[in-house]
Amino acid sequence: RCPSSGPGEPPFTPHPPPSRSACAMLRASRPLLRGGGLRAFANRRPPAAPLGLRALSAATSGGDSDKTLPHQELRDDVRMLGSALGEVISQADGYGPTTFDSVEKMRALAQQWRKDEQSESLESLVNAAQAMSSEEMFHVSRAFTHFLALANAAELHHRVRRLRQKEVLGAEPHPNSVQAVVRSLVSAHEAEASDTRAGQSGRPAASAQEVYDALTTQVAEIVLTAHPTEVNRRTLISKHRKIDEMLNELDREGATDTERKNFQAEIMRQVETLWWTDEIRRTKPTPAKEARQGIKIIESSLWDAVPAFLRGVDEALVNTPGIEKPLPPDVAPLKFSSWMGGDRDGNPNVTPSVTLQVSLESRLAASQLVLGQLQELQTEVSVGPAKSTPALDAYVGEERAASPQPYTELFKMLEQRLNLSIAMLSEGLELSKVSPMADSRT
């Protein structure tokens, strides 16, 4: 009995029962079946509907359009990415045309089995797979793997796109969003206060002050740890991120035909390099290298995502009657810790020298991140002494406070302190004969 592979697809039991490998093969083929296969991706993606208010209104005006247009955008994205992948595969020297035809053959056989659910169709599919050489099976497996990864990237992009569309149209916030949760808690408490029977509904409830007190006192600690079993190389992740950026550009209203062609060409380049990039790490990472990979996650994702989330928390609190103020500036409801380079639970390679190295590199990376943000802030805050405060004057000193740019003087002081920290940490790494993050690209 093969389990369903998605919503609306019930499990089914062909006769005779299939093997696990046959079920896995079917699940891998279904996205291609629904998409029409690589040959169906030959046509380029049509111009995407602009995400202006007119297009959004049409997408959510009710009836069939509310259901079809958003998912049609997803199908367009998958078709475009599949087209790029199919073109790259078919042009590969030596094995390209054969791999392209084998993928199509497997897709057609799986489609036939999905259609009639007959054991003969499943047997034909299994026989076709068994007849492949090891090299051919390797290339076909890579083709399906890359297509599914690209389809997942398109689906993630589409989810974000729909959430943005709803927000632009003023729809109710997502039930799991901070704004919706805070609103639900406070409204349930108000309902209980006005009607004692409302307390029997079982809905979680809290007063506005209780919500605010909880958010300002409790801390969620996220512990980062190295996982050598992570299969996705950072190189591949960065390419998928670049593809997502180009999909965002294609969705942008007002993009010219030339810009759209450039965005599509960049997607083609990223897909091509994906195909020619080795997906497997050929050398076992050291604990220090694993830690550097964790630091890169902070730099590339968490450094921007966490402040954005906290700004959303502030907005939700400001817009909640009874609270109407953001979190205090000295409150951090999210805290990050790390086991990377320090977890010695059965790992003989994590030594005191490794822990020292990782600690120094982590502090160095944090100092460099703060320095970069400070330099950006110095450019943005170019106000004169009219916006100075007694606290600022006292902090920078009388001489600096008399400057035409007192905030610039403050930033210079902070920058000097950070540069001293960076120099100290770099010297410590040099004395330890450690090259800071020199091999962190793989």
XYZ file of C-alpha atoms in Angstrom:
442
model
C 0.000 0.000 0.000
C 1.668 3.198 -1.191
C 0.971 6.257 1.002
C -0.397 9.391 -0.570
C 2.138 12.013 -1.638
C 0.065 15.098 -1.035
C -3.322 16.609 -0.205
C -6.194 15.112 -2.151
C -4.222 12.004 -3.164
C -5.517 8.964 -1.239
C -3.377 5.905 -0.622
C -3.914 3.072 -3.065
C -3.078 -0.632 -3.228
C -2.024 -2.018 -6.606
C -1.888 -5.764 -7.183
C 0.524 -7.271 -6.425
C 1.697 -4.948 -3.604
C 4.633 -2.818 -4.744
C 8.060 -2.760 -3.189
C 9.312 0.196 -1.168
C 11.560 1.249 -4.036
C 8.611 1.246 -6.423
C 6.602 3.459 -4.056
C 9.530 5.824 -3.722
C 9.878 5.926 -7.491
C 6.210 6.776 -7.877
C 6.384 9.560 -5.316
C 9.391 11.043 -7.085
C 7.548 10.950 -10.405
C 4.246 12.545 -9.378
C 5.352 16.191 -9.596
C 6.568 15.555 -13.123
C 3.343 13.753 -13.980
C 1.226 16.674 -12.916
C 3.594 19.138 -14.570
C 3.629 17.348 -17.910
C 7.250 16.178 -17.856
C 10.408 17.830 -19.087
C 9.151 18.039 -22.673
C 6.151 20.062 -21.527
C 8.565 22.568 -19.991
C 9.992 23.495 -23.383
C 7.839 26.624 -23.532
C 9.236 29.567 -21.631
C 7.389 31.056 -18.706
C 4.765 33.568 -19.832
C 4.945 37.082 -18.393
C 3.908 36.892 -14.748
C 0.897 38.863 -13.622
C 2.096 42.053 -11.930
C 1.589 42.099 -8.204
C -0.145 45.442 -8.201
C -3.461 46.102 -6.543
C -5.417 45.418 -9.736
C -3.860 41.986 -10.135
C -4.338 41.199 -6.464
C -7.959 42.240 -6.618
C -8.521 39.926 -9.557
C -6.805 37.119 -7.701
C -9.038 37.423 -4.658
C -12.323 38.597 -6.122
C -14.010 35.301 -5.339
C -15.243 32.407 -7.443
C -12.823 30.264 -9.437
C -10.232 33.015 -9.859
C -9.505 32.952 -6.155
C -8.499 29.299 -6.459
C -6.855 29.177 -9.850
C -4.769 32.297 -10.300
C -2.410 31.911 -7.318
C -1.743 28.257 -8.136
C -1.374 29.105 -11.794
C 1.506 31.368 -10.803
C 3.064 28.388 -9.011
C 2.635 26.189 -12.078
C 4.222 28.894 -14.219
C 7.232 29.038 -11.914
C 7.619 25.252 -11.852
C 7.268 25.125 -15.633
C 9.971 27.749 -16.091
C 12.395 26.069 -13.689
C 11.712 22.669 -15.223
C 12.304 24.108 -18.668
C 15.677 25.457 -17.582
C 16.645 22.121 -16.032
C 15.513 20.153 -19.082
C 17.539 22.384 -21.383
C 20.656 21.987 -19.236
C 20.308 18.200 -19.108
C 19.634 17.775 -22.819
C 22.733 19.806 -23.709
C 25.109 17.849 -21.471
C 27.845 16.248 -23.525
C 27.645 12.506 -23.887
C 24.813 11.494 -21.594
C 22.472 14.496 -21.940
C 20.000 13.392 -24.637
C 19.874 9.846 -23.256
C 19.176 11.080 -19.720
C 16.517 13.450 -20.990
C 14.747 10.608 -22.843
C 15.059 8.249 -19.861
C 13.443 10.771 -17.559
C 10.591 11.170 -19.994
C 10.203 7.407 -20.325
C 10.065 6.947 -16.560
C 7.593 9.788 -16.263
C 5.313 8.342 -18.954
C 5.369 4.870 -17.389
C 4.660 6.248 -13.933
C 1.853 8.341 -15.379
C 0.307 5.255 -16.947
C 0.481 3.370 -13.661
C -1.001 6.317 -11.795
C -3.806 6.358 -14.329
C -4.839 2.701 -14.376
C -3.229 1.359 -11.138
C -2.600 -1.966 -12.833
C 0.229 -4.267 -11.761
C 1.385 -4.554 -15.394
C 2.034 -0.824 -15.530
C 3.987 -0.928 -12.278
C 5.993 -3.880 -13.580
C 6.891 -1.930 -16.731
C 8.070 0.979 -14.613
C 10.207 -1.255 -12.377
C 11.649 -3.103 -15.376
C 12.611 0.165 -17.017
C 14.467 1.214 -13.878
C 16.179 -2.163 -13.540
C 17.301 -2.027 -17.165
C 19.284 1.156 -16.606
C 23.019 1.052 -16.206
C 24.500 2.434 -13.019
C 25.638 5.584 -14.815
C 22.261 6.147 -16.453
C 20.440 5.616 -13.153
C 22.789 8.120 -11.511
C 21.978 10.844 -14.038
C 18.235 10.124 -14.005
C 18.162 10.189 -10.214
C 19.982 13.526 -10.210
C 17.477 14.907 -12.718
C 14.511 13.979 -10.538
C 16.300 15.195 -7.397
C 17.069 18.604 -8.861
C 13.589 18.988 -10.295
C 11.963 18.217 -6.958
C 14.299 20.665 -5.190
C 13.427 23.388 -7.711
C 9.714 22.608 -7.376
C 10.029 22.895 -3.589
C 11.777 26.248 -4.003
C 8.952 27.455 -6.248
C 6.353 26.256 -3.730
C 8.080 28.077 -0.871
C 8.255 31.233 -2.979
C 4.582 30.875 -3.837
C 3.626 30.547 -0.171
C 5.420 33.786 0.666
C 3.840 35.442 -2.373
C 0.328 34.528 -1.271
C 0.944 35.759 2.266
C 2.129 39.063 0.843
C -0.896 39.283 -1.416
C -3.237 38.820 1.524
C -1.397 41.421 3.563
C -1.538 43.969 0.732
C -5.279 43.439 0.445
C -5.778 43.945 4.174
C -6.823 40.367 4.880
C -6.886 38.990 8.397
C -3.407 38.024 9.666
C -2.399 34.384 9.647
C -3.773 32.567 12.746
C -0.231 31.652 13.822
C 1.160 35.168 13.442
C 2.094 37.223 16.504
C -0.565 39.791 15.701
C -3.335 37.194 15.463
C -2.266 35.356 18.635
C -2.047 38.547 20.706
C -5.399 39.735 19.377
C -7.021 36.366 20.120
C -5.725 36.249 23.698
C -6.823 39.775 24.519
C -10.224 39.498 22.835
C -10.938 36.212 24.637
C -10.066 37.861 27.968
C -12.339 40.808 27.218
C -15.146 38.428 26.285
C -14.735 36.594 29.578
C -14.811 39.866 31.468
C -18.076 40.913 29.855
C -19.754 37.509 29.852
C -18.915 34.801 32.372
C -20.233 32.155 29.980
C -17.490 33.050 27.520
C -14.944 31.572 29.919
C -16.416 28.146 29.272
C -15.386 28.225 25.613
C -11.930 26.875 26.383
C -10.175 29.568 24.349
C -6.812 30.701 25.766
C -7.174 34.164 27.247
C -4.937 36.809 28.783
C -5.244 40.482 29.531
C -3.276 43.028 27.540
C -0.979 43.619 30.516
C -0.425 39.889 31.024
C 0.564 39.507 27.383
C 2.978 42.408 27.589
C 4.488 41.200 30.862
C 4.990 37.723 29.439
C 6.743 38.996 26.328
C 9.027 41.269 28.341
C 10.041 38.656 30.913
C 10.228 35.290 29.201
C 13.087 34.252 26.914
C 13.160 31.583 24.232
C 16.691 30.247 23.915
C 17.688 28.716 20.579
C 20.777 26.510 20.733
C 22.791 26.165 17.549
C 24.651 22.930 17.034
C 26.681 21.422 14.218
C 25.079 18.626 12.208
C 27.536 16.673 10.057
C 24.570 14.808 8.553
C 23.355 17.967 6.766
C 23.224 16.927 3.115
C 22.746 20.305 1.447
C 25.973 22.123 0.781
C 25.900 25.830 1.431
C 26.838 26.366 -2.218
C 23.566 24.754 -3.321
C 21.561 26.662 -0.710
C 22.968 29.968 -1.951
C 22.011 29.127 -5.533
C 18.443 28.324 -4.509
C 18.359 31.609 -2.610
C 19.490 33.426 -5.762
C 16.756 31.701 -7.775
C 14.206 32.855 -5.205
C 15.497 36.426 -5.560
C 14.999 36.248 -9.311
C 11.467 34.886 -8.872
C 10.771 37.884 -6.661
C 12.069 40.172 -9.384
C 9.845 38.484 -11.966
C 6.870 39.116 -9.694
C 7.758 42.787 -9.388
C 5.296 45.163 -10.967
C 6.742 47.424 -13.626
C 9.687 45.224 -14.660
C 10.567 45.868 -18.299
C 10.868 43.136 -20.923
C 14.635 43.563 -20.885
C 14.758 43.207 -17.109
C 12.549 40.130 -17.224
C 14.802 38.509 -19.816
C 17.806 39.252 -17.615
C 16.083 37.716 -14.585
C 15.219 34.589 -16.580
C 18.768 34.382 -17.910
C 20.112 34.560 -14.353
C 17.774 31.722 -13.332
C 19.092 29.712 -16.259
C 22.667 30.308 -15.125
C 21.878 29.279 -11.562
C 20.117 26.086 -12.676
C 23.033 25.235 -14.953
C 25.571 25.668 -12.175
C 23.330 23.623 -9.878
C 23.485 20.728 -12.320
C 27.267 20.903 -12.627
C 27.884 21.295 -8.880
C 28.778 18.267 -6.803
C 26.019 17.838 -4.224
C 28.129 15.692 -1.886
C 30.860 16.817 0.460
C 33.848 14.672 -0.420
C 35.733 15.356 2.787
C 34.509 15.040 6.347
C 34.202 18.478 7.956
C 36.189 19.178 11.087
C 34.416 20.491 14.206
C 35.867 23.939 13.526
C 34.581 23.879 9.966
C 31.129 22.780 11.122
C 31.116 25.714 13.509
C 32.021 28.113 10.702
C 29.071 26.807 8.726
C 26.823 27.591 11.685
C 28.279 31.093 11.893
C 27.484 31.569 8.209
C 23.845 30.697 8.905
C 23.731 33.503 11.446
C 25.328 35.926 8.996
C 23.176 35.020 5.994
C 19.801 34.421 7.659
C 19.295 34.994 11.374
C 21.069 38.360 11.444
C 18.282 39.874 9.344
C 15.374 37.537 10.115
C 15.351 37.917 13.905
C 15.204 41.752 13.930
C 12.484 41.607 11.276
C 10.476 39.249 13.467
C 10.926 41.454 16.541
C 9.780 44.493 14.565
C 6.639 42.503 13.796
C 6.201 41.832 17.512
C 6.538 45.553 18.223
C 3.959 46.387 15.577
C 1.506 43.850 16.997
C 1.893 45.275 20.494
C 1.562 48.889 19.351
C -1.668 48.036 17.524
C -3.186 46.138 20.474
C -5.585 48.201 22.636
C -4.405 48.206 26.210
C -0.756 47.780 25.255
C -0.048 50.316 22.494
C 3.714 50.340 23.032
C 6.652 48.280 21.716
C 8.988 46.076 23.680
C 11.517 47.963 25.814
C 14.843 48.430 24.006
C 16.704 46.340 26.582
C 14.384 43.323 26.230
C 15.440 40.398 24.024
C 12.792 37.651 23.976
C 15.021 35.534 21.706
C 18.420 34.355 22.871
C 20.959 32.320 20.929
C 23.486 29.893 22.330
C 25.834 27.475 20.634
C 27.248 24.025 21.210
C 29.381 24.278 18.076
C 32.993 23.532 18.847
C 32.199 22.890 22.509
C 30.044 19.743 22.578
C 32.390 16.980 23.729
C 29.720 14.335 24.191
C 31.552 11.424 22.649
C 33.372 13.422 19.971
C 37.135 13.014 20.505
C 37.859 15.664 17.858
C 36.392 18.459 19.996
C 39.385 19.443 22.082
C 40.037 22.504 24.263
C 42.054 24.077 21.431
C 39.094 23.581 19.059
C 36.743 25.195 21.565
C 39.118 28.158 21.902
C 39.364 28.490 18.133
C 35.608 28.398 17.608
C 35.008 30.836 20.452
C 37.468 33.351 18.988
C 36.068 32.979 15.476
C 32.508 33.372 16.729
C 33.374 36.546 18.611
C 35.280 37.858 15.608
C 32.335 37.222 13.280
C 29.943 38.909 15.714
C 32.198 41.956 16.032
C 32.472 42.269 12.259
C 28.703 42.028 11.858
C 28.115 44.743 14.447
C 30.796 46.921 12.849
C 29.137 46.637 9.449
C 25.765 47.634 10.873
C 27.343 50.497 12.796
C 28.930 51.859 9.626
C 25.586 51.722 7.827
C 23.914 53.488 10.749
C 26.577 56.197 10.702
C 25.682 56.938 7.077
C 21.964 57.060 7.811
C 22.042 59.147 11.014
C 23.589 62.355 9.693
C 21.724 64.753 11.998
C 23.321 67.771 13.619
C 23.467 69.052 17.224
C 19.805 70.087 17.127
C 18.870 66.447 17.799
C 21.536 65.912 20.447
C 20.568 64.992 24.009
C 22.221 65.570 27.407
C 22.860 61.827 27.680
C 24.672 61.827 24.325
C 26.747 64.881 25.262
C 27.757 63.280 28.530
C 28.706 60.024 26.853
C 30.879 61.456 24.062
C 32.474 64.166 26.208
C 32.480 67.936 26.012
C 34.860 68.223 23.058
C 33.036 65.711 20.870
C 29.638 67.075 21.917
C 30.624 70.446 20.461
C 31.124 68.868 17.039
C 28.670 69.740 14.204
C 28.049 65.991 13.957
C 27.741 64.666 17.549
C 26.201 61.366 16.442
C 29.054 60.831 14.000
C 31.442 61.291 16.909
C 29.511 58.669 18.857
C 29.741 56.213 15.982
C 33.475 56.861 15.653
C 33.968 56.042 19.338
C 32.032 52.797 19.009
C 33.847 51.917 15.794
C 37.222 52.373 17.493
C 36.190 50.023 20.280
C 34.987 47.414 17.792
C 38.189 47.692 15.766
C 40.202 47.086 18.936
C 38.120 43.976 19.633
C 38.584 42.744 16.067
C 42.346 43.310 16.260
C 42.562 41.480 19.591
C 40.572 38.500 18.318
C 42.516 38.324 15.064
C 45.780 38.384 17.027
C 44.501 35.608 19.244
C 43.702 33.466 16.233
C 47.081 34.222 14.714
C 48.881 33.247 17.899
C 46.912 30.012 17.918
C 48.062 29.451 14.329
C 44.447 29.406 13.171
C 43.308 30.940 9.906
C 39.960 32.651 10.645
C 37.265 31.221 8.387
C 39.711 30.731 5.510
C 38.057 27.545 4.226
C 34.415 28.398 4.926
C 33.211 28.478 1.314
C 32.505 24.782 0.895
